Short mmCIF file of C-alpha atoms in Angstrom, two decimals:
data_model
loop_
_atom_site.label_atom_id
_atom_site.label_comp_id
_atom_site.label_asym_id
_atom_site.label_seq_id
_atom_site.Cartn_x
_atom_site.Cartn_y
_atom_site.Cartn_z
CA UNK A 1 14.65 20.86 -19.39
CA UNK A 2 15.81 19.17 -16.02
CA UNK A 3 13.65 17.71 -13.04
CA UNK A 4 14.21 20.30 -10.71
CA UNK A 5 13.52 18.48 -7.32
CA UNK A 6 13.74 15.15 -5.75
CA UNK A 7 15.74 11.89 -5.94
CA UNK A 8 15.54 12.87 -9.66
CA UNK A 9 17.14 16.31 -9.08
CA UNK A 10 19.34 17.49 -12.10
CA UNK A 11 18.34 14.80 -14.68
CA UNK A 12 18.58 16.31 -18.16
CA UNK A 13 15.42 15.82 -19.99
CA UNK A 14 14.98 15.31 -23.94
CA UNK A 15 12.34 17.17 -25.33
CA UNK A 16 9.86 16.56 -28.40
CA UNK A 17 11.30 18.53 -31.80
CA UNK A 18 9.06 20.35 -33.52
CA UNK A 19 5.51 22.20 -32.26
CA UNK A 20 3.43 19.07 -31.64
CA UNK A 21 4.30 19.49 -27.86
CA UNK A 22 4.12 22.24 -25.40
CA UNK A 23 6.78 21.72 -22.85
CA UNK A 24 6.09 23.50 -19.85
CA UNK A 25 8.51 26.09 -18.81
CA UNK A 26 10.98 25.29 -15.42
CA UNK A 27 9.28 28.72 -14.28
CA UNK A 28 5.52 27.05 -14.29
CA UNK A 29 6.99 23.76 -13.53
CA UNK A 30 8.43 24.87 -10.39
CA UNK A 31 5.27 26.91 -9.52
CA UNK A 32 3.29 23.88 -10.28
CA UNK A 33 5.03 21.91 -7.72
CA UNK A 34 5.70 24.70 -5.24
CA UNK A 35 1.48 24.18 -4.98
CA UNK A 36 1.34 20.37 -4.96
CA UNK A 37 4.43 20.15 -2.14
CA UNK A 38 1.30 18.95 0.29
CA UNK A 39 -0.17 16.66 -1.93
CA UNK A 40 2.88 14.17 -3.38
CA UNK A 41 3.22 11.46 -1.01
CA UNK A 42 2.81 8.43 -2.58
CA UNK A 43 -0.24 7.77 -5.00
CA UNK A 44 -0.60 7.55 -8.44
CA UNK A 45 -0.09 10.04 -10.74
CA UNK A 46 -1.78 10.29 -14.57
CA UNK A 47 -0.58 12.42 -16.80
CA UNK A 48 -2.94 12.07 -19.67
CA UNK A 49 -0.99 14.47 -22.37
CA UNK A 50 2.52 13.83 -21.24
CA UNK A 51 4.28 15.38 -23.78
CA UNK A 52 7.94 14.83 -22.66
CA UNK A 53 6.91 12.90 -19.53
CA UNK A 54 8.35 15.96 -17.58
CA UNK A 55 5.18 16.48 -14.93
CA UNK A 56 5.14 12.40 -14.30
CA UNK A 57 8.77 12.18 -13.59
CA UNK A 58 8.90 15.11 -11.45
CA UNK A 59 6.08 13.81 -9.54
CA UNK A 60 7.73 10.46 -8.74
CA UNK A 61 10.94 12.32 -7.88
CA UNK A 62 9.06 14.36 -5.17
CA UNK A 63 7.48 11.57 -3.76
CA UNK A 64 4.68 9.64 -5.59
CA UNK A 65 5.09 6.07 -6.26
CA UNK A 66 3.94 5.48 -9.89
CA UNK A 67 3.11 7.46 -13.13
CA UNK A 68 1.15 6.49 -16.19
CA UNK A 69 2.47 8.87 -19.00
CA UNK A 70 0.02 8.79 -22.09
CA UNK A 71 0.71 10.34 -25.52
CA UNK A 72 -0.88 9.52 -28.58
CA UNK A 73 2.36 10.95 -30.87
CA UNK A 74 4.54 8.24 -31.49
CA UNK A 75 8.00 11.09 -31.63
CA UNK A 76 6.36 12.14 -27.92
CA UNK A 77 6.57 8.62 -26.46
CA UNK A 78 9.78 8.01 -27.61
CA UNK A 79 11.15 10.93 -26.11
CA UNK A 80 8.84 9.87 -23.24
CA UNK A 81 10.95 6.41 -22.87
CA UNK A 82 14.22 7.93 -23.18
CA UNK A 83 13.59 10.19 -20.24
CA UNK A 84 12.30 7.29 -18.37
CA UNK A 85 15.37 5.47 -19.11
CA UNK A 86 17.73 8.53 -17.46
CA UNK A 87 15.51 8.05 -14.07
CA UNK A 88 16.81 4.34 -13.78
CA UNK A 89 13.89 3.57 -12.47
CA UNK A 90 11.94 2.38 -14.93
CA UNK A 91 9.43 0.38 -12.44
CA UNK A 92 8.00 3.61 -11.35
CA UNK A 93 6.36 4.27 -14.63
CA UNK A 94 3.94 3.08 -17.23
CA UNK A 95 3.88 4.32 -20.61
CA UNK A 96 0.54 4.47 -22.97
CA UNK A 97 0.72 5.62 -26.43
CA UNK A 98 -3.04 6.27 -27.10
CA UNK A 99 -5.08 9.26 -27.73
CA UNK A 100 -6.44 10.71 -23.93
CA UNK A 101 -10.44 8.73 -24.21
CA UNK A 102 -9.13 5.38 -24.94
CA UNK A 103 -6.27 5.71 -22.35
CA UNK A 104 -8.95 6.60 -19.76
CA UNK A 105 -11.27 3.48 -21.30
CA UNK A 106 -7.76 1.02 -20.80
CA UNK A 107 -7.03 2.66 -17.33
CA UNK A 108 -10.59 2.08 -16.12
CA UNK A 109 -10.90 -2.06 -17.39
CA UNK A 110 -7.78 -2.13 -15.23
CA UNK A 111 -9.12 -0.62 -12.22
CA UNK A 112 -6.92 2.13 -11.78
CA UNK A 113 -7.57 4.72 -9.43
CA UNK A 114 -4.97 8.17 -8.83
CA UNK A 115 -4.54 10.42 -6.33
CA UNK A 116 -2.48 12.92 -8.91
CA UNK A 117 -3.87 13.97 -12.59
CA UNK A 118 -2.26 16.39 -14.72
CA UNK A 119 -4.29 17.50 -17.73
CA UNK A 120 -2.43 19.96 -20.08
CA UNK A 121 -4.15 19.21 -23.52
CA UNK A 122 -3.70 21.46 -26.43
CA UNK A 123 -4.75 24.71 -25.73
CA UNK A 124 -6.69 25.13 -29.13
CA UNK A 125 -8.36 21.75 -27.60
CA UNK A 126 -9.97 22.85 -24.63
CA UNK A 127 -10.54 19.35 -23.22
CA UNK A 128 -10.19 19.89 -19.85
CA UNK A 129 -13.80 19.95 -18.26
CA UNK A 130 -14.65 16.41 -20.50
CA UNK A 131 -11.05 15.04 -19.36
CA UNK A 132 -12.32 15.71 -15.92
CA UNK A 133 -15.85 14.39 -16.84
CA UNK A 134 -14.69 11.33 -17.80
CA UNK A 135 -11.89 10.50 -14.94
CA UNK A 136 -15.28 10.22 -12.80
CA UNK A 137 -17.52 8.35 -14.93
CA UNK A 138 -14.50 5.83 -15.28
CA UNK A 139 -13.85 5.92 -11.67
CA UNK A 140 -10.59 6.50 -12.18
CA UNK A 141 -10.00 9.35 -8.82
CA UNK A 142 -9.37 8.37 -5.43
CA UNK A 143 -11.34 10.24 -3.31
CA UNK A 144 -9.09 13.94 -2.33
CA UNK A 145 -7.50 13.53 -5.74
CA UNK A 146 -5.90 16.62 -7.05
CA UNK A 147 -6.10 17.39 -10.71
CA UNK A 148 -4.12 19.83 -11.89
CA UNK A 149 -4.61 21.78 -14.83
CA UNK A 150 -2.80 23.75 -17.45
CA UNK A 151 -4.31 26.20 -19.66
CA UNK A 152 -4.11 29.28 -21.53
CA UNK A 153 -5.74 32.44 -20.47
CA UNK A 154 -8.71 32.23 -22.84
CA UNK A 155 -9.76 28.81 -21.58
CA UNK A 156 -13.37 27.59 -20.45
CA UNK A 157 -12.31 26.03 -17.24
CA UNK A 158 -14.90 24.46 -15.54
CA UNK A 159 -16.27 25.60 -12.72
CA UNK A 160 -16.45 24.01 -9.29
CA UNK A 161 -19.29 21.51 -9.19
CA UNK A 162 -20.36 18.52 -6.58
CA UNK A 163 -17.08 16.73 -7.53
CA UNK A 164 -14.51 19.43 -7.74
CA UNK A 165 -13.56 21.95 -5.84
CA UNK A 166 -11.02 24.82 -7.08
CA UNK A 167 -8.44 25.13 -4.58
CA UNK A 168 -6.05 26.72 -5.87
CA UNK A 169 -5.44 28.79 -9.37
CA UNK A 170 -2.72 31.26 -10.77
CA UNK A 171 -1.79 32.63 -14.14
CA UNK A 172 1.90 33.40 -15.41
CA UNK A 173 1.99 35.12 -18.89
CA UNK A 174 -0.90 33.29 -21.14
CA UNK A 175 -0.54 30.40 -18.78
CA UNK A 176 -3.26 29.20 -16.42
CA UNK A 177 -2.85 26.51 -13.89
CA UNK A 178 -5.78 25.22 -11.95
CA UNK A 179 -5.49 22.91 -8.92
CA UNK A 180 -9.35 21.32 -8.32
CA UNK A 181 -9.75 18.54 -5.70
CA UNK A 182 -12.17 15.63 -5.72
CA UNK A 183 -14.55 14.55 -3.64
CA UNK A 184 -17.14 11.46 -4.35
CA UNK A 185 -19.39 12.51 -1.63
#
């Protein structure tokens, strides 16, 4: 794994051993960001099951100022640090280890609002519309913030609804990602 784009471009990135993570492929990484090219300029970016850190530290390498990478394994946030380290810029990102609801809970006491989300639970999980429930209740969304969302095929994605809109939404292999926007009006 390597950020593939950015002032970041060509860093070599440590990944999780084991199965407890889900790495996403370069392929759907570079996908990903191919549809979020309009979107990263500046802002904050959450990525509430970061795994290796991978989205986060792609999105500050294309542009956004700041990511909050939350994990609740403690092998995941190591891996997480190190791979923060190899930006050398550590000041651009945050590092939680709690489970998703409490790291929303934290992030909301401190007021924090994002313009970027990436949710990629578990599959098995399927925590995606009640991530998305509760990044509103905690006001945690700038207004026009993009969530995107990684899935597998068999997923119950949530529809749109007054806060989201689907704008965007393409499958490669058993893989599902879903771009929604918010609104607050």
């Amino acid at each position: 794994m390597r950020v593939v784009s950015g002032r970041f471009r060509g860093t070599r990135l440590e990944a999780v051993a084991g199965d407890k993570t889900r790495p996403t492929t370069d392929k759907v990484k570079e996908a990903m960001f191919s549809m979020l090219m309009p979107y990263l300029d500046d802002g904050d970016v959450l990525d509430l099951y970061a795994g290796t850190g991978g989205l986060g530290i792609e999105a500050v390498s294309r542009g956004m100022n700041h990511a909050t990478l939350v994990d609740r394994q403690f092998q995941a946030i190591k891996i997480i640090q190190n791979n923060v380290e190899k930006t050398h810029a550590k000041e651009a990102f945050t590092v939680l280890k709690s489970p998703a609801q409490d790291a929303l809970q934290k992030l909301a006491v401190e007021n924090k609002k994002f313009e970027l989300v990436f949710l990629d639970p578990p599959y098995a999980k399927e925590t995606i519309a009640t991530d998305m429930h509760d990044l509103v209740n905690h006001h945690l969304l700038a207004d026009g913030a993009i969530i995107l969302a990684e899935s597998n095929d068999v997923a119950n994605l949530p529809l749109e609804d007054q806060s989201f809109k689907m704008i965007r939404q393409k499958q490669y292999g058993i893989t599902v990602v879903t771009i929604y926007q918010y609104s607050s009006f």
